[in-house]
Coordinates of C-alpha atoms and ligand atoms in Angstrom, one line a residue:
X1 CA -5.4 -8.8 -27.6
X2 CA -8.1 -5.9 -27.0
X3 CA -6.4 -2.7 -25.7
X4 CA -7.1 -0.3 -22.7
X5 CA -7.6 2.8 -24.3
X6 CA -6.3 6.3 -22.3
X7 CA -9.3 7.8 -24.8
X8 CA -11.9 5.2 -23.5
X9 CA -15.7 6.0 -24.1
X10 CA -16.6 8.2 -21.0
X11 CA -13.1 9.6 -20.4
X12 CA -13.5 13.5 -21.5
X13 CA -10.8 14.3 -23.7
X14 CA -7.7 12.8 -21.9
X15 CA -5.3 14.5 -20.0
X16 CA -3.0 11.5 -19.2
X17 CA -0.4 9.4 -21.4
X18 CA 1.0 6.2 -20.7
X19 CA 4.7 6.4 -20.5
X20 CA 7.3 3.1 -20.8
X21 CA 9.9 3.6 -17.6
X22 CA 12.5 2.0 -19.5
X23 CA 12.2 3.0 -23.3
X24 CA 10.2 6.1 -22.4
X25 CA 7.4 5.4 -25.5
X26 CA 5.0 7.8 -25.2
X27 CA 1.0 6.0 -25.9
X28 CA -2.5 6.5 -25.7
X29 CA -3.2 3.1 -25.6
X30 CA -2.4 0.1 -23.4
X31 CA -2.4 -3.4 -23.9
X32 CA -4.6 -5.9 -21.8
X33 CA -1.2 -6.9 -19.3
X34 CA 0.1 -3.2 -19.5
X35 CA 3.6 -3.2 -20.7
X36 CA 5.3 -1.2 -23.3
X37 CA 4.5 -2.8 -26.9
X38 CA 8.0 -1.6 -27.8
X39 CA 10.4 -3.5 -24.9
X40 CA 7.6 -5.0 -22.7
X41 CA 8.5 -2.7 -19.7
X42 CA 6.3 -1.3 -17.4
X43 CA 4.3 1.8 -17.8
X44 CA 3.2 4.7 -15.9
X45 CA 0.8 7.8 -16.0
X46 CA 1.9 11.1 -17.1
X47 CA 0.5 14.2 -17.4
X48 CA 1.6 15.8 -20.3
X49 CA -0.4 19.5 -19.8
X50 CA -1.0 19.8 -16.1
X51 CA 0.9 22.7 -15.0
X52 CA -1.0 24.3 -17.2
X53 CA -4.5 23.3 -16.3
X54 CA -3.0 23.6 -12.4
X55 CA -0.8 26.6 -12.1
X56 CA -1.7 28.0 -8.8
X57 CA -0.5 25.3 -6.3
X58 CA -2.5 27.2 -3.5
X59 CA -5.9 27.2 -5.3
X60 CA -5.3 23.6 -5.7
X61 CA -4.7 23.6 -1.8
X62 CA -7.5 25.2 -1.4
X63 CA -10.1 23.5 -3.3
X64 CA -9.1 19.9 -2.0
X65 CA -10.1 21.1 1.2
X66 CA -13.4 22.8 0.5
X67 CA -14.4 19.9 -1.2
X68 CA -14.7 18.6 2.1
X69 CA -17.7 20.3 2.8
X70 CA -19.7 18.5 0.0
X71 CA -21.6 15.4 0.0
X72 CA -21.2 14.1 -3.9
X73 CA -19.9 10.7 -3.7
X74 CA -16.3 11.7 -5.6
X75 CA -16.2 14.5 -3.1
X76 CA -16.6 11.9 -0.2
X77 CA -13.7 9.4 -1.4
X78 CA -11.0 10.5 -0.2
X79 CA -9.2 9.5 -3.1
X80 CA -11.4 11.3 -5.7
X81 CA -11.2 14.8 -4.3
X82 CA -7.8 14.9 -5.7
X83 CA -9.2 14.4 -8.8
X84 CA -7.1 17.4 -10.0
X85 CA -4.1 15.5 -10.4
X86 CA -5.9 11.8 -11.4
X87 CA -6.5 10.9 -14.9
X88 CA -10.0 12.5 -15.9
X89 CA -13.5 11.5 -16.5
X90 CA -16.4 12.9 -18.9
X91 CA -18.3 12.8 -15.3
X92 CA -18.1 12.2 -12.0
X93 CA -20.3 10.1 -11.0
X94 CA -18.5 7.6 -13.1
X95 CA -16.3 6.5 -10.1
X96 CA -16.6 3.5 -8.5
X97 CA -16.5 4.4 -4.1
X98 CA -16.9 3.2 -0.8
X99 CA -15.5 6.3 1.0
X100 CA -12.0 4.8 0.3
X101 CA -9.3 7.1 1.7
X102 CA -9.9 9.9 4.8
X103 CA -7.7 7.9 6.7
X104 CA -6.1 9.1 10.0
X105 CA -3.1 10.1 11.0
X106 CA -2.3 9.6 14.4
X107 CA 0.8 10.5 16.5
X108 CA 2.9 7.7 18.1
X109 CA 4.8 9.0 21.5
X110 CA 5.6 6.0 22.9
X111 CA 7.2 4.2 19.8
X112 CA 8.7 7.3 19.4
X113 CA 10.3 7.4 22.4
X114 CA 11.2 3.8 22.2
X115 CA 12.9 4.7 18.6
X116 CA 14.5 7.9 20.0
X117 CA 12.8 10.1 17.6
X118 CA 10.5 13.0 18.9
X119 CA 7.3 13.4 16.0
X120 CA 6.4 9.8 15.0
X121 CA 3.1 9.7 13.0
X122 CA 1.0 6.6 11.6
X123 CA -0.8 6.7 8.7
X124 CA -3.5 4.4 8.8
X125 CA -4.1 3.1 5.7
X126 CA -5.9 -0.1 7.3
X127 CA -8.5 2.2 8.0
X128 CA -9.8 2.1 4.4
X129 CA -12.6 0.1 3.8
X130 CA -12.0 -2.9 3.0
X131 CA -9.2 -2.9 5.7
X132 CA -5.5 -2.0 3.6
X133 CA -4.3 1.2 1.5
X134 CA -5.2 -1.1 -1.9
X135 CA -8.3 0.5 -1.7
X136 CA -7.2 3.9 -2.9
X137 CA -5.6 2.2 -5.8
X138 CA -8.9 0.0 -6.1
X139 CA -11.1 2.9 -6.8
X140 CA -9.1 4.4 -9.9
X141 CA -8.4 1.2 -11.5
X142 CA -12.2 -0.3 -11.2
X143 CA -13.4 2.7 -12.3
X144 CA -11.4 3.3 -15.8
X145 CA -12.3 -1.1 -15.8
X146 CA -15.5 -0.4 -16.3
X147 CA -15.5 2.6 -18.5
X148 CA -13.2 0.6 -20.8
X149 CA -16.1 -1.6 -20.8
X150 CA -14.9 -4.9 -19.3
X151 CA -16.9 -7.7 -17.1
X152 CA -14.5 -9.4 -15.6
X153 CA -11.2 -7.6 -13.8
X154 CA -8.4 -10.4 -12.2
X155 CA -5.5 -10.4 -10.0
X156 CA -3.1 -11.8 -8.2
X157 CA -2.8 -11.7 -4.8
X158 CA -1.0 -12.0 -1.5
X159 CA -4.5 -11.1 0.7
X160 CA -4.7 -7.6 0.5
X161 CA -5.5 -6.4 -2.9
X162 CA -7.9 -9.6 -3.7
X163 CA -9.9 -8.6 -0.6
X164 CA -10.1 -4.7 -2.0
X165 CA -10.4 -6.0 -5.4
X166 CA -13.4 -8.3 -4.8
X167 CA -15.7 -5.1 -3.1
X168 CA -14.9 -2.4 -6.0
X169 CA -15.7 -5.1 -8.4
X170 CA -18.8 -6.1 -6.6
X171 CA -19.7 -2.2 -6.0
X172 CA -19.5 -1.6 -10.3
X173 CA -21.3 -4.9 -10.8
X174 CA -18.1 -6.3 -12.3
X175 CA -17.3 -10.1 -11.7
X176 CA -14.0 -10.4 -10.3
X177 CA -11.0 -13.3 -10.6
X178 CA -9.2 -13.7 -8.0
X179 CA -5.7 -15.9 -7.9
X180 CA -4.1 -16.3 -4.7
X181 CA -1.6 -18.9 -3.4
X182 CA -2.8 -22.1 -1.6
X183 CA -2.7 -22.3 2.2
X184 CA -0.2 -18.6 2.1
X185 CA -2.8 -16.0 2.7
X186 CA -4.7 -15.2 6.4
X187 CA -8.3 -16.5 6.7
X188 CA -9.5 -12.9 6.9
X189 CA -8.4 -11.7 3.9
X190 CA -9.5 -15.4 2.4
X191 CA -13.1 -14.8 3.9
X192 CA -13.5 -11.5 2.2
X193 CA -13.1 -11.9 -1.4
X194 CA -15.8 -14.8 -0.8
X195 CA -18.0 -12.7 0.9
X196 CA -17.8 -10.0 -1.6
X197 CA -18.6 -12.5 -4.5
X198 CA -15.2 -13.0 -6.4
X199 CA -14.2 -16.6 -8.4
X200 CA -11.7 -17.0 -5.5
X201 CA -8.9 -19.7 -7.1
X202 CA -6.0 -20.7 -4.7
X203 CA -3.2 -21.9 -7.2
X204 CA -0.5 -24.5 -5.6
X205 CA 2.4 -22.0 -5.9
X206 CA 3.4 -18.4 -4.4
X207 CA 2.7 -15.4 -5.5
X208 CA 5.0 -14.8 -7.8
X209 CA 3.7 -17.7 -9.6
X210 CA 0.1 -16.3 -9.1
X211 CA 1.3 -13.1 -10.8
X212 CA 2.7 -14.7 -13.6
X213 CA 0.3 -16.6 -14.3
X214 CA -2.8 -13.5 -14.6
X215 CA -0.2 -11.8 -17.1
X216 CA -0.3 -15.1 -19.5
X217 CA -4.4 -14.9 -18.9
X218 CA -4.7 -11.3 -19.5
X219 CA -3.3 -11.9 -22.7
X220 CA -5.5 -14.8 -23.2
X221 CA -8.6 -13.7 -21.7
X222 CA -10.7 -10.7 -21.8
X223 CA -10.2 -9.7 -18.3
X224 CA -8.5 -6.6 -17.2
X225 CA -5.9 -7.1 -14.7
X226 CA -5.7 -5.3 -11.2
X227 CA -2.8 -5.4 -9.9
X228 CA -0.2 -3.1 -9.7
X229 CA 1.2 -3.5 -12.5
X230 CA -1.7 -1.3 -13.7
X231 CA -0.8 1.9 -13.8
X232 CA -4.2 3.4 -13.1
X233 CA -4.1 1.4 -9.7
X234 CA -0.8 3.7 -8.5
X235 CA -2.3 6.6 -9.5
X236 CA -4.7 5.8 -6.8
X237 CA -2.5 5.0 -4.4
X238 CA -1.0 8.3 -4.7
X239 CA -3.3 10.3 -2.8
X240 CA -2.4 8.8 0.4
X241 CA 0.6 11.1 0.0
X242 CA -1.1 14.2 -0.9
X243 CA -3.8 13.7 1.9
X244 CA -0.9 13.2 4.2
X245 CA 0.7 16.6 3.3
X246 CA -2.6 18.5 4.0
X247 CA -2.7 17.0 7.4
X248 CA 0.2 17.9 8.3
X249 CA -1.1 21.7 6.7
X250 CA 1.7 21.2 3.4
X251 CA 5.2 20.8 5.8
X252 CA 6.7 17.8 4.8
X253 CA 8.0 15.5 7.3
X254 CA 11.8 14.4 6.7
X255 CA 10.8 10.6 6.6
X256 CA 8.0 8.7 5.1
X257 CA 8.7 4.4 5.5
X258 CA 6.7 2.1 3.9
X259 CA 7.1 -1.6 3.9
X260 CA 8.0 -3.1 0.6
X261 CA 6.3 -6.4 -1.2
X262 CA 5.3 -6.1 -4.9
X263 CA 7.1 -2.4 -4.5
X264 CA 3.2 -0.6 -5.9
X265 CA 2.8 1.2 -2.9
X266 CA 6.3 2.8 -2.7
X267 CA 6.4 3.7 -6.4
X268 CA 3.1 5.5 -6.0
X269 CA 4.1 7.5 -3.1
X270 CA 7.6 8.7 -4.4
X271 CA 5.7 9.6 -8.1
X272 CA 3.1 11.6 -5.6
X273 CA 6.0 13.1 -3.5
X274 CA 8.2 13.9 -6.8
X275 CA 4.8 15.1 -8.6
X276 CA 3.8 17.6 -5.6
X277 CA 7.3 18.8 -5.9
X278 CA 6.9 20.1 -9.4
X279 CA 3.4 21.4 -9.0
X280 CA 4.8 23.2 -6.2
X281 CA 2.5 22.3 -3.6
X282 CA 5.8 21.5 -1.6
X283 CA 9.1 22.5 -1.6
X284 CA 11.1 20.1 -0.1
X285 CA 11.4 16.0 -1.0
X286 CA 10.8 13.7 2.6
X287 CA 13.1 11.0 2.0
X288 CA 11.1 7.6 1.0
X289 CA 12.5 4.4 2.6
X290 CA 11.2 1.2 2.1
X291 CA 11.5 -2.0 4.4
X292 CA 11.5 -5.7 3.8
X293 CA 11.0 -8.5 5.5
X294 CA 14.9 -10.2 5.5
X295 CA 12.8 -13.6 4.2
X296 CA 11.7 -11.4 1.3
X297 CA 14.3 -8.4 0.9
X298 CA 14.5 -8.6 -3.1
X299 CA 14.8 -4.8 -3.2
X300 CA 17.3 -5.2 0.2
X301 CA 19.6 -7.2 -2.0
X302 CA 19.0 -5.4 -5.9
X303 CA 20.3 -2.2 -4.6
X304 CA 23.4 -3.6 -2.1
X305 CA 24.2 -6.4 -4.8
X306 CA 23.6 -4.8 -8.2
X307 CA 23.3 -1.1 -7.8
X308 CA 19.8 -1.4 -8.5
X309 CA 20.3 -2.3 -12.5
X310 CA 19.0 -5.8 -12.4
X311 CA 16.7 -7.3 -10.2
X312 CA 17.9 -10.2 -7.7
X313 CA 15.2 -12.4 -7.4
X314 CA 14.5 -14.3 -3.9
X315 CA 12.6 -17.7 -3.2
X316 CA 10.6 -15.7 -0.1
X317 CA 9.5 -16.7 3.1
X318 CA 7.9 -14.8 6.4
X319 CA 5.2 -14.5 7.9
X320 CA 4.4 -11.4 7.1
X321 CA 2.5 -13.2 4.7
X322 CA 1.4 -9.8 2.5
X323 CA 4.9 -8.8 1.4
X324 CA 6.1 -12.6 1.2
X325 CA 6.9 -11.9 -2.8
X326 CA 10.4 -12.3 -4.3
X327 CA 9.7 -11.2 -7.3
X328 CA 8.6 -7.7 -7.3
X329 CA 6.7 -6.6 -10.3
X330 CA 7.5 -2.6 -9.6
X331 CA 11.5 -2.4 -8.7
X332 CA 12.3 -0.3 -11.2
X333 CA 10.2 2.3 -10.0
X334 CA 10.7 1.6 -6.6
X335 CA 14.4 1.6 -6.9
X336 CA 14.4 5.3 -9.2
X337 CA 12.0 6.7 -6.5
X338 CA 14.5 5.7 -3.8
X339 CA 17.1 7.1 -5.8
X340 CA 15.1 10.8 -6.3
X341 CA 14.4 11.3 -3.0
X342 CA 17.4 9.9 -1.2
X343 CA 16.0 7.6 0.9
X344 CA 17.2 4.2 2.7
X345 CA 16.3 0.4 1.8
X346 CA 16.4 -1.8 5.2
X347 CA 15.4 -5.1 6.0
X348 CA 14.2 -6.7 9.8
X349 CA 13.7 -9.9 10.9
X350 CA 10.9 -12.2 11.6
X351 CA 11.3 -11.3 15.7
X352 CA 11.8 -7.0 14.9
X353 CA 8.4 -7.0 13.0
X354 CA 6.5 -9.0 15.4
X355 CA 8.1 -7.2 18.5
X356 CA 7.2 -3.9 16.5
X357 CA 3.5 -4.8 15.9
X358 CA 3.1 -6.1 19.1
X359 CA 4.6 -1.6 19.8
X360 CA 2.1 -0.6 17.8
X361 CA -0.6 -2.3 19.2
X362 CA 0.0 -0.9 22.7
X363 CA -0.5 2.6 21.5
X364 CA -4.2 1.5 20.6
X365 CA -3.4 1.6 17.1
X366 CA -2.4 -1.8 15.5
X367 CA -1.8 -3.1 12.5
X368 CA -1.2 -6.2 10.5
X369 CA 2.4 -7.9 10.3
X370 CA 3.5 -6.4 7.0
X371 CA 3.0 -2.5 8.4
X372 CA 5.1 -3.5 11.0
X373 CA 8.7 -3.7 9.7
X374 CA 8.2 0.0 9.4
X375 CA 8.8 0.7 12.7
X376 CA 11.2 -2.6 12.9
X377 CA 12.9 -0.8 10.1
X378 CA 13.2 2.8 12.0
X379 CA 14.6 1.4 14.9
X380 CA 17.6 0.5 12.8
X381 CA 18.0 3.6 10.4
X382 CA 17.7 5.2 13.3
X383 CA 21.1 3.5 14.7
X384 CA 22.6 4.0 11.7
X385 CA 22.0 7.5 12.1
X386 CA 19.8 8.0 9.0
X387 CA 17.3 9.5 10.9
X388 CA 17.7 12.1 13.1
X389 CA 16.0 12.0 16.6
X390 CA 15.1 15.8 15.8
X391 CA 13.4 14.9 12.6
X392 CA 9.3 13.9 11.9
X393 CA 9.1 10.8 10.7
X394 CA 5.6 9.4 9.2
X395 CA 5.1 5.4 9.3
X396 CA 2.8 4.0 6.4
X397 CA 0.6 1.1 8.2
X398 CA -0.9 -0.5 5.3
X399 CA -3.3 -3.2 6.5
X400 CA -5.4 -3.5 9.7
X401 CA -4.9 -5.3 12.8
X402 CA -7.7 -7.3 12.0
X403 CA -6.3 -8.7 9.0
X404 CA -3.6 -11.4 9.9
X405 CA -5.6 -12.5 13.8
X406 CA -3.9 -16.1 13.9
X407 CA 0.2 -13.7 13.9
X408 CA -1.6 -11.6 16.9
X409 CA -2.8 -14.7 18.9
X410 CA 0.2 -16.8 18.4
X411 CA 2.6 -14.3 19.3
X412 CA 0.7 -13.0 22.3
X413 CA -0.1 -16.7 23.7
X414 CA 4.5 -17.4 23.0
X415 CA 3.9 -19.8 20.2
X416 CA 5.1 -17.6 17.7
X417 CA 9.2 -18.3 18.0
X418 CA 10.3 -22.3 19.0
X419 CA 12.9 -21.4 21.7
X420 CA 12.0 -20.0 24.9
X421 CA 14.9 -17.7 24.8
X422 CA 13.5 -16.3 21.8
X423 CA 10.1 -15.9 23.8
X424 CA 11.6 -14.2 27.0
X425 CA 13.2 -11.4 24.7
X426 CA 9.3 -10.4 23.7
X427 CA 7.9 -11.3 27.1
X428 CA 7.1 -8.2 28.7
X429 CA 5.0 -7.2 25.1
X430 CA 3.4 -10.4 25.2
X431 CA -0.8 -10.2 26.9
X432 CA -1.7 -14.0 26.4
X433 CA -5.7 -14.6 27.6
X434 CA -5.9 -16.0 30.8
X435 CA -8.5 -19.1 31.4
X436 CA -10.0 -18.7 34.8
X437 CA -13.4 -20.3 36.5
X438 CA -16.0 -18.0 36.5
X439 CA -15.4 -17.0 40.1
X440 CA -15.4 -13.2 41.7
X441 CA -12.3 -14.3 43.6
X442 CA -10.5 -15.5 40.6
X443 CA -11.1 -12.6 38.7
X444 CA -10.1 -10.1 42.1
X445 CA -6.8 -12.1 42.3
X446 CA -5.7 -11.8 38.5
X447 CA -6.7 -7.9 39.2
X448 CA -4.1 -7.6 42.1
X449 CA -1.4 -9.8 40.6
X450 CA -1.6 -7.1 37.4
X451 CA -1.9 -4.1 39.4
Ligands
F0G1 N1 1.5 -4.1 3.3 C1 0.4 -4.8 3.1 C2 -0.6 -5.0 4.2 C3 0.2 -5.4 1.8 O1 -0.9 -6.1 1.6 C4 1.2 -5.3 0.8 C5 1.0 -5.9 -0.5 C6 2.3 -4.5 1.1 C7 2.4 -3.9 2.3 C8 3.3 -4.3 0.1 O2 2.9 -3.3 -0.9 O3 3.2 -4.7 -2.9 O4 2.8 -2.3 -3.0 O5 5.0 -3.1 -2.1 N2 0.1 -6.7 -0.8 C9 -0.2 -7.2 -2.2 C10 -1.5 -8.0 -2.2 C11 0.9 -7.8 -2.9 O6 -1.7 -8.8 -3.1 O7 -2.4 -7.7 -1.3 P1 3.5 -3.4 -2.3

């Protein structure tokens, strides 16, 4: 098996190490499916010298934000301008961009009011470009792909990260493998990896099996896998925390939630929020929660069943259909990121999360089913009294509205639930099109009956 090198031709002197979560083995190099050659445990990025190369948490501040003013293309991404506290390359015009990142983060008074908190915020990660927050993780892990000199990259995928996958590998001139399962993905996400050129394989299984699958090929194959198993891919991901901070000018909120499927994304933002901490670009630790879908709530039922030690594996099902994974690859770090910044682990049901997109959509925002149990998930921490009413809380949509149209249309024309009772508690959320002959009068009268 060839190995992915942390000293790869083009990467300056390094200033990262891999490090094994569980055994703690300190390397240089990683193997082709990226887990520890010592106990086969996943690995993560460290930075063994950067307090010294960053010691003035201010300077840092400031330079992230005049690099706004610059056109270079790793200036632009708003993923590579933090390339401060990224793993390093001989050159920057090495990456591998399409403007990822500068997403927006937008205030959301009228699901705040419906929660009972005051400051609600959204960060829209769907706003990257190829619709979900995979593509800050994307850019980072393409890259160091092709430095390492590979032609093919792989993964597994519920939608989301095959859609992101297929652009940045198109973008480097990388061919890309996608797996996903059969008939279990949206259309959307479906008809981008074709569009962008990827050997698109749906596999008669779930994702899980999808996943386990690319880690037998990886070793197999000489393909370098994508997903978020790969470290390089959180490191990415991480800088939708950091760009969060500076808009909200460095005072952390008290609650970021962020929905939980393969448990990357979470993993990334705690090692961000835990990393800022030390660098001492904040001082105070927002608790990170996670939500799951009660159809997929493996991280749900690891923490309440076994303290978080050993994984409890589901058989998952929602329609959610980007967190519909029972098997998560990243609990560990998920669960020890929980743990280090106190936060809560909730799951909602099939009705909360579409009754909360269906919220989010009426603010003019939107966002795909999977972002949704966020605020599904709020609602109940909220009752619980986790969160405060007085505290800002920060939402992490991850994937667009656009991404899942066939949830959207079939909850807003009713056929989303069988029973009508189900129906009439989402009724007054519900805007189902209206057929009408293409008369004045028939238009006028639809007009008054709304008004
Ligand atoms: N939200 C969306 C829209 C997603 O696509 C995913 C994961 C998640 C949340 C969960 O993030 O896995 O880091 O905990 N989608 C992956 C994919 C699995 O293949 O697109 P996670």
């Amino acid at each position: 098996m060839s190995s992915v090198s942390s000293s790869v031709e083009g990467v300056e002197q390094k200033n990262f190490r891999f490090r094994c979560i569980a055994c703690g083995e300190f390397s240089d190099a990683a193997s082709q499916d990226f887990r520890c050659a010592i106990c086969g445990d996943l690995l993560e990025i460290t930075y063994p010298a950067w307090k010294e190369a960053n010691p003035d948490a201010a300077e840092l501040k400031s330079k992230w934000k005049n690099r706004r003013l610059s056109s270079t293309p790793a200036d632009l991404s708003g993923v590579w301008r933090f390339r401060d506290v990224l793993p390093k390359l001989e050159n920057e015009n090495q990456v591998i961009t399409l403007r990822e990142g500068n997403t927006p983060l937008y205030e959301l008074p009228q699901c705040a009011r419906i929660t009972g908190v005051t400051r609600l915020f959204a960060k829209h990660q769907g706003m990257n470009p190829t619709g979900s927050f995979k593509d800050a993780g994307m850019t980072v892990a393409a890259t160091f792909a092709r430095l390492a000199g590979f032609r093919w990259v792989a993964c597994a995928s519920t939608g989301n990260t095959s859609a992101s996958m297929a652009a940045y590998a198109a973008r480097g001139g990388l061919r890309g493998l996608v797996l996903v399962p059969e008939g279990k993905i949206s259309w959307s996400k479906l008809s981008q990896a074709l569009d962008y050129g990827a050997v698109t394989c749906q596999l008669r299984t779930d994702f899980d099996g999808c996943l386990r699958l690319l880690q037998e090929l990886v070793k197999r194959a000489p393909v370098y896998q994508l997903n978020s198993i790969n470290p390089f891919r959180l490191e990415g991901q991480k800088t939708l925390a950091l760009e969060l901070l500076e808009q909200l000018d460095w005072n952390p909120p008290e609650h970021i939630i962020v929905p939980g499927g393969n448990l990357g994304n979470s993993s990334a933002i705690g090692k961000a929020l835990l990393e800022m901490r030390e660098l001492g670009l904040i001082s105070r630790l927002p608790k990170l929660s996670v939500i799951q879908a009660e159809g997929a709530n493996a991280l749900v039922r690891t923490l309440r069943e076994a303290e978080g030690k050993r994984l409890i594996s589901v058989s998952a099902e929602t329609r959610a259909t980007a967190i519909r994974i029972g098997n998560p690859a990243s609990w560990k770090k998920a669960a020890h990121v929980l743990e280090a910044t106190a936060g809560a682990c909730e799951q909602v049901s099939e009705m909360e999360i579409a009754q909360a997109k269906a919220e989010i959509g009426a603010e003019g925002v939107g966002c795909e089913p999977a972002s949704a149990v966020t605020l599904a998930g709020l609602k109940k921490l909220v009752k619980q009294g986790f969160v405060k009413a007085d505290e800002t809380v920060v939402l992490v949509l991850t994937g667009n509205l656009l991404k899942d149209p066939d949830f959207t249309i079939d909850f807003h024309r009713g056929e989303m639930f069988e029973t009508q009772q189900a129906n009439a508690g989402i009724e007054a959320l519900r805007h189902p099109p209206i057929v009408l002959d293409a008369s004045l009068d028939a238009v006028i009268r639809t007009l008054e009956r709304f008004n």
